[in-house]
């Protein structure tokens, strides 16, 4: 089976503003393996702060264009991929799993022996803006679990405004936006807003800082996200954090994510399964693994105005997996650009 691809541009419903920067569009790539009914599809997300770009992803795929793919050989075939774009490797991995499921006529969660009823509800993300605007957005969303992007100048004012309109579970994400000292000072103050956990409070790579922060018992569980790419990183964080955020695009796909999930379980760490700004294609793939995780942050498609794919559905925050074989994702009749 041969590999082909197609770039596309996603328009976001709201400007996506986090501690790293802001964007209104994302440039992702569809990877396809094979042709016709049993073709497998996968998605590579061009996430600038993970060093991924549409151009870089395509260059990686061009580099492996001559290979002949077989979903029944995927362990060896994926292991033989050269290093480089984790997003591109994830897209190939997704396409192979999709082709496998289609060949066998079963949805991926069934091939993995997982119960879709065990999928956690997803949080809905509010990115950085003025506190009043964020609260309005939160109210309009009317979702049971919210995730609030922090790392702004007025993080306390943001949570205070959000708590006026939302009384359910609340988690926050600093996206590496705080120093050690600032995190140690502000997290105990944010604890009054009854937070499930705080994601990536410290700059990327500061594992010792996370250990130091957690030892201070700041009153909110600490999760690492940008620090965690693969199972190797999960193991390196044992004892430094309460939990980890695992994403297919970081781990190199479903197999890499499964290794990271099992590593976290072995080390008694909690797991949130997250996504990038990705369509129903990559997010449905993640949703198939979500029954193995404690928390889900799989709201990517809800942030996108022109999702070219149909896959999982949302019953409010409940993830409803498709029954079609493989990933269960189909292209909408017209690919909007
Ligand atoms: Mg995060």
Short mmCIF file of C-alpha atoms and ligand atoms in Angstrom, two decimals:
data_model
loop_
_atom_site.label_atom_id
_atom_site.label_comp_id
_atom_site.label_asym_id
_atom_site.label_seq_id
_atom_site.Cartn_x
_atom_site.Cartn_y
_atom_site.Cartn_z
CA UNK A 1 0.00 0.00 0.00
CA UNK A 2 1.33 3.41 -0.99
CA UNK A 3 1.45 6.62 1.01
CA UNK A 4 -0.05 9.89 -0.23
CA UNK A 5 -0.93 13.16 1.49
CA UNK A 6 -2.86 16.37 1.24
CA UNK A 7 -2.29 19.62 3.16
CA UNK A 8 -5.26 21.62 4.49
CA UNK A 9 -5.87 24.76 6.49
CA UNK A 10 -8.16 24.93 9.51
CA UNK A 11 -9.97 28.11 10.51
CA UNK A 12 -10.44 28.43 14.26
CA UNK A 13 -13.70 29.59 15.84
CA UNK A 14 -11.89 31.84 18.30
CA UNK A 15 -8.37 33.22 18.22
CA UNK A 16 -6.32 30.55 20.04
CA UNK A 17 -4.26 32.47 22.58
CA UNK A 18 -2.08 30.64 25.09
CA UNK A 19 1.12 31.43 26.98
CA UNK A 20 3.16 30.58 23.82
CA UNK A 21 1.38 32.94 21.40
CA UNK A 22 -1.81 33.34 19.34
CA UNK A 23 -3.21 31.89 16.09
CA UNK A 24 -6.39 32.00 13.97
CA UNK A 25 -5.49 29.15 11.62
CA UNK A 26 -3.67 25.84 11.72
CA UNK A 27 -1.99 24.02 8.85
CA UNK A 28 -2.29 20.25 9.13
CA UNK A 29 -1.69 17.35 6.73
CA UNK A 30 -3.82 14.31 5.81
CA UNK A 31 -1.79 11.13 5.25
CA UNK A 32 -3.41 8.25 3.35
CA UNK A 33 -2.15 4.69 2.98
CA UNK A 34 -3.65 2.61 0.17
CA UNK A 35 -6.62 3.52 -2.01
CA UNK A 36 -10.31 2.78 -2.20
CA UNK A 37 -12.53 1.34 0.55
CA UNK A 38 -9.71 -0.01 2.69
CA UNK A 39 -7.45 3.05 2.52
CA UNK A 40 -6.30 4.19 5.96
CA UNK A 41 -6.14 7.87 6.88
CA UNK A 42 -4.26 9.82 9.55
CA UNK A 43 -3.60 13.44 10.48
CA UNK A 44 -0.41 15.35 11.25
CA UNK A 45 -0.81 18.57 13.22
CA UNK A 46 1.49 21.48 12.44
CA UNK A 47 2.04 22.78 15.97
CA UNK A 48 4.59 25.60 15.92
CA UNK A 49 5.61 25.33 19.58
CA UNK A 50 6.40 21.63 19.13
CA UNK A 51 8.63 22.53 16.17
CA UNK A 52 6.15 21.07 13.65
CA UNK A 53 5.13 22.80 10.42
CA UNK A 54 3.09 21.73 7.40
CA UNK A 55 6.25 22.03 5.29
CA UNK A 56 8.33 19.93 7.68
CA UNK A 57 5.63 17.25 7.88
CA UNK A 58 5.40 17.01 4.08
CA UNK A 59 9.20 16.86 3.77
CA UNK A 60 9.20 13.94 6.23
CA UNK A 61 6.45 12.09 4.31
CA UNK A 62 8.29 12.65 1.02
CA UNK A 63 11.31 10.99 2.59
CA UNK A 64 9.41 7.70 3.11
CA UNK A 65 7.33 7.79 -0.10
CA UNK A 66 9.03 4.73 -1.63
CA UNK A 67 8.01 2.33 1.12
CA UNK A 68 5.36 -0.33 0.70
CA UNK A 69 3.02 -0.33 3.73
CA UNK A 70 1.27 -3.32 5.29
CA UNK A 71 -0.90 -2.81 8.39
CA UNK A 72 -0.11 -6.39 9.52
CA UNK A 73 3.59 -5.49 9.66
CA UNK A 74 3.14 -2.13 11.36
CA UNK A 75 5.22 -2.76 14.48
CA UNK A 76 8.39 -3.33 12.46
CA UNK A 77 7.49 -0.78 9.80
CA UNK A 78 6.87 2.00 12.33
CA UNK A 79 10.02 1.09 14.27
CA UNK A 80 12.05 1.45 11.07
CA UNK A 81 10.88 5.03 10.42
CA UNK A 82 13.67 7.60 10.59
CA UNK A 83 13.65 10.11 13.49
CA UNK A 84 12.07 13.49 12.77
CA UNK A 85 8.54 14.91 12.75
CA UNK A 86 6.55 13.09 15.46
CA UNK A 87 3.38 14.51 13.87
CA UNK A 88 4.17 12.89 10.51
CA UNK A 89 5.00 9.57 12.18
CA UNK A 90 1.71 9.83 14.09
CA UNK A 91 -0.21 10.34 10.84
CA UNK A 92 1.35 7.18 9.34
CA UNK A 93 0.62 5.22 12.53
CA UNK A 94 -3.03 6.38 12.49
CA UNK A 95 -3.42 5.50 8.81
CA UNK A 96 -2.03 1.98 9.42
CA UNK A 97 -4.40 1.38 12.35
CA UNK A 98 -7.29 2.68 10.26
CA UNK A 99 -6.38 0.35 7.39
CA UNK A 100 -6.06 -2.58 9.84
CA UNK A 101 -9.53 -1.96 11.28
CA UNK A 102 -11.06 -1.59 7.83
CA UNK A 103 -9.41 -4.81 6.64
CA UNK A 104 -10.80 -6.66 9.68
CA UNK A 105 -14.16 -4.83 9.67
CA UNK A 106 -13.90 -3.68 13.30
CA UNK A 107 -13.65 -0.30 15.02
CA UNK A 108 -10.29 0.34 16.65
CA UNK A 109 -11.60 0.31 20.23
CA UNK A 110 -12.87 -3.24 19.64
CA UNK A 111 -9.50 -4.35 18.23
CA UNK A 112 -7.97 -3.01 21.46
CA UNK A 113 -10.63 -4.67 23.64
CA UNK A 114 -11.77 -1.37 25.18
CA UNK A 115 -15.23 -0.35 26.36
CA UNK A 116 -16.36 3.00 24.91
CA UNK A 117 -18.57 3.56 27.99
CA UNK A 118 -15.37 4.01 30.01
CA UNK A 119 -14.29 7.04 27.97
CA UNK A 120 -13.96 10.03 30.33
CA UNK A 121 -15.95 13.16 29.50
CA UNK A 122 -13.89 15.79 27.74
CA UNK A 123 -13.08 19.20 29.08
CA UNK A 124 -13.80 22.25 26.95
CA UNK A 125 -10.94 24.74 26.62
CA UNK A 126 -11.14 28.51 27.06
CA UNK A 127 -8.03 30.26 25.74
CA UNK A 128 -6.61 33.52 27.06
CA UNK A 129 -8.54 36.79 26.74
CA UNK A 130 -9.88 39.44 29.11
CA UNK A 131 -11.38 37.76 32.22
CA UNK A 132 -14.91 38.99 31.41
CA UNK A 133 -14.65 37.72 27.83
CA UNK A 134 -13.42 34.33 29.03
CA UNK A 135 -16.30 34.10 31.51
CA UNK A 136 -18.80 34.97 28.78
CA UNK A 137 -17.29 32.31 26.54
CA UNK A 138 -17.44 29.79 29.40
CA UNK A 139 -21.08 30.59 30.04
CA UNK A 140 -22.02 30.33 26.37
CA UNK A 141 -20.18 26.98 26.08
CA UNK A 142 -22.32 25.50 28.87
CA UNK A 143 -20.02 22.48 29.21
CA UNK A 144 -19.65 20.42 32.43
CA UNK A 145 -15.83 20.44 32.61
CA UNK A 146 -13.74 23.47 31.69
CA UNK A 147 -10.03 23.85 31.05
CA UNK A 148 -8.75 27.40 31.38
CA UNK A 149 -5.57 28.64 29.74
CA UNK A 150 -3.47 30.71 32.15
CA UNK A 151 -0.07 32.37 32.04
CA UNK A 152 -1.65 35.80 31.49
CA UNK A 153 -1.00 38.79 33.72
CA UNK A 154 -4.24 38.38 35.68
CA UNK A 155 -4.64 34.65 36.28
CA UNK A 156 -6.49 35.10 39.59
CA UNK A 157 -8.96 37.55 38.03
CA UNK A 158 -9.59 35.06 35.21
CA UNK A 159 -10.46 32.21 37.58
CA UNK A 160 -12.52 34.49 39.78
CA UNK A 161 -14.60 35.53 36.72
CA UNK A 162 -14.91 31.92 35.52
CA UNK A 163 -16.09 30.72 38.93
CA UNK A 164 -18.98 33.22 38.78
CA UNK A 165 -20.44 31.29 35.84
CA UNK A 166 -19.09 27.73 36.21
CA UNK A 167 -19.45 25.55 39.30
CA UNK A 168 -18.34 22.22 37.87
CA UNK A 169 -14.89 20.66 37.52
CA UNK A 170 -12.17 23.10 36.49
CA UNK A 171 -8.60 22.44 35.36
CA UNK A 172 -6.00 24.98 34.28
CA UNK A 173 -3.04 25.04 31.88
CA UNK A 174 -0.14 27.48 32.24
CA UNK A 175 1.56 26.19 29.04
CA UNK A 176 5.04 26.63 30.55
CA UNK A 177 4.28 30.27 31.31
CA UNK A 178 5.46 30.57 34.94
CA UNK A 179 8.83 30.68 36.68
CA UNK A 180 9.48 28.40 39.67
CA UNK A 181 9.02 31.26 42.13
CA UNK A 182 5.85 32.56 40.47
CA UNK A 183 4.35 29.07 40.34
CA UNK A 184 5.15 28.43 44.01
CA UNK A 185 3.46 31.72 44.93
CA UNK A 186 0.40 31.63 42.68
CA UNK A 187 -0.70 27.97 42.73
CA UNK A 188 -1.63 28.03 46.47
CA UNK A 189 -3.70 31.16 45.76
CA UNK A 190 -5.41 29.51 42.78
CA UNK A 191 -6.26 26.48 44.96
CA UNK A 192 -9.23 28.44 46.38
CA UNK A 193 -10.95 28.00 42.99
CA UNK A 194 -11.09 24.22 43.52
CA UNK A 195 -8.94 23.01 40.62
CA UNK A 196 -8.55 19.40 39.50
CA UNK A 197 -4.93 20.03 38.45
CA UNK A 198 -2.59 22.51 36.83
CA UNK A 199 -0.84 21.59 33.55
CA UNK A 200 2.76 22.44 32.80
CA UNK A 201 3.37 25.30 35.24
CA UNK A 202 7.11 25.51 34.49
CA UNK A 203 9.28 25.99 31.40
CA UNK A 204 9.76 22.95 29.16
CA UNK A 205 12.38 20.55 30.49
CA UNK A 206 12.52 21.77 34.11
CA UNK A 207 11.88 18.36 35.71
CA UNK A 208 13.79 19.29 38.87
CA UNK A 209 11.64 22.40 39.19
CA UNK A 210 8.48 20.26 39.04
CA UNK A 211 9.84 17.99 41.74
CA UNK A 212 10.71 21.04 43.88
CA UNK A 213 7.26 22.57 43.31
CA UNK A 214 5.38 19.36 44.10
CA UNK A 215 7.42 18.85 47.31
CA UNK A 216 6.05 22.22 48.48
CA UNK A 217 2.53 20.71 48.42
CA UNK A 218 1.00 23.70 46.60
CA UNK A 219 -2.57 22.45 47.05
CA UNK A 220 -3.26 21.58 43.39
CA UNK A 221 -2.03 18.40 41.65
CA UNK A 222 0.69 19.09 39.06
CA UNK A 223 0.58 17.56 35.56
CA UNK A 224 3.33 17.78 32.92
CA UNK A 225 2.33 18.31 29.28
CA UNK A 226 4.96 19.98 27.05
CA UNK A 227 7.65 18.07 29.01
CA UNK A 228 6.13 14.74 28.01
CA UNK A 229 6.54 13.42 24.49
CA UNK A 230 7.05 9.65 24.80
CA UNK A 231 7.03 6.83 27.34
CA UNK A 232 10.66 7.68 28.04
CA UNK A 233 9.63 11.15 29.27
CA UNK A 234 6.84 9.68 31.39
CA UNK A 235 9.38 7.48 33.17
CA UNK A 236 11.74 10.44 33.66
CA UNK A 237 8.97 12.32 35.53
CA UNK A 238 8.21 9.59 38.11
CA UNK A 239 7.91 11.32 41.49
CA UNK A 240 8.10 14.83 39.97
CA UNK A 241 4.44 15.18 39.00
CA UNK A 242 1.03 13.78 39.89
CA UNK A 243 0.06 13.17 36.30
CA UNK A 244 1.00 13.47 32.64
CA UNK A 245 -0.72 14.71 29.49
CA UNK A 246 -0.31 12.22 26.65
CA UNK A 247 -1.05 13.18 23.04
CA UNK A 248 -0.82 11.09 19.87
CA UNK A 249 0.94 13.88 17.97
CA UNK A 250 3.73 14.01 20.57
CA UNK A 251 4.08 10.25 21.09
CA UNK A 252 4.27 9.42 17.36
CA UNK A 253 0.77 7.94 17.15
CA UNK A 254 -1.45 5.34 18.79
CA UNK A 255 1.32 2.84 19.54
CA UNK A 256 3.57 5.47 21.10
CA UNK A 257 0.64 6.79 23.12
CA UNK A 258 -0.21 3.27 24.34
CA UNK A 259 3.38 2.78 25.51
CA UNK A 260 3.25 6.11 27.35
CA UNK A 261 -0.14 5.23 28.93
CA UNK A 262 1.09 1.87 30.21
CA UNK A 263 4.29 3.44 31.53
CA UNK A 264 2.26 6.04 33.45
CA UNK A 265 0.02 3.31 34.89
CA UNK A 266 3.06 1.35 36.04
CA UNK A 267 4.38 4.44 37.83
CA UNK A 268 1.01 5.27 39.47
CA UNK A 269 0.70 8.54 37.59
CA UNK A 270 -2.63 9.93 36.49
CA UNK A 271 -3.22 10.44 32.79
CA UNK A 272 -5.01 13.02 30.77
CA UNK A 273 -5.33 12.22 27.08
CA UNK A 274 -5.13 15.44 25.11
CA UNK A 275 -5.03 16.61 21.52
CA UNK A 276 -3.52 19.42 19.53
CA UNK A 277 -5.68 21.77 17.47
CA UNK A 278 -6.69 18.83 15.30
CA UNK A 279 -9.76 17.73 13.37
CA UNK A 280 -12.17 14.87 14.01
CA UNK A 281 -9.61 12.61 12.33
CA UNK A 282 -6.80 12.74 14.91
CA UNK A 283 -9.15 13.38 17.83
CA UNK A 284 -11.32 10.36 17.03
CA UNK A 285 -8.16 8.24 16.97
CA UNK A 286 -7.30 9.54 20.46
CA UNK A 287 -10.85 8.94 21.66
CA UNK A 288 -10.45 5.21 20.89
CA UNK A 289 -7.69 5.12 23.58
CA UNK A 290 -9.51 7.34 26.06
CA UNK A 291 -11.09 4.44 28.03
CA UNK A 292 -7.54 3.78 29.33
CA UNK A 293 -7.15 7.31 30.73
CA UNK A 294 -8.38 9.21 33.81
CA UNK A 295 -9.17 12.48 32.04
CA UNK A 296 -9.84 13.57 28.48
CA UNK A 297 -9.16 16.90 26.82
CA UNK A 298 -10.36 16.05 23.33
CA UNK A 299 -12.21 19.17 22.23
CA UNK A 300 -10.12 20.03 19.12
CA UNK A 301 -12.98 19.63 16.61
CA UNK A 302 -15.14 21.99 18.68
CA UNK A 303 -12.55 24.75 18.12
CA UNK A 304 -12.55 24.40 14.31
CA UNK A 305 -14.93 26.06 11.89
CA UNK A 306 -14.17 23.90 8.81
CA UNK A 307 -13.50 20.35 10.05
CA UNK A 308 -13.14 18.30 6.84
CA UNK A 309 -13.98 15.01 8.63
CA UNK A 310 -16.82 13.22 10.41
CA UNK A 311 -15.87 10.95 13.28
CA UNK A 312 -16.60 11.04 16.96
CA UNK A 313 -19.65 12.96 18.14
CA UNK A 314 -20.19 14.94 21.32
CA UNK A 315 -23.19 14.43 23.55
CA UNK A 316 -22.34 17.56 25.54
CA UNK A 317 -18.99 16.44 26.99
CA UNK A 318 -19.56 12.72 26.44
CA UNK A 319 -17.46 11.23 23.63
CA UNK A 320 -19.50 9.04 21.30
CA UNK A 321 -17.23 6.81 19.24
CA UNK A 322 -18.21 5.89 15.68
CA UNK A 323 -19.16 2.27 14.98
CA UNK A 324 -17.56 2.24 11.53
CA UNK A 325 -14.44 0.05 11.10
CA UNK A 326 -10.95 1.39 11.76
CA UNK A 327 -10.87 4.91 13.17
CA UNK A 328 -14.42 5.31 11.86
CA UNK A 329 -13.65 8.66 10.27
CA UNK A 330 -14.94 9.70 6.84
CA UNK A 331 -14.29 12.78 4.78
CA UNK A 332 -17.18 15.16 4.49
CA UNK A 333 -18.39 15.29 0.88
CA UNK A 334 -16.60 18.58 0.16
CA UNK A 335 -13.20 19.20 1.72
CA UNK A 336 -13.49 22.79 2.90
CA UNK A 337 -10.32 24.80 2.79
MG1 LIG B 1 -1.49 21.59 27.90
#
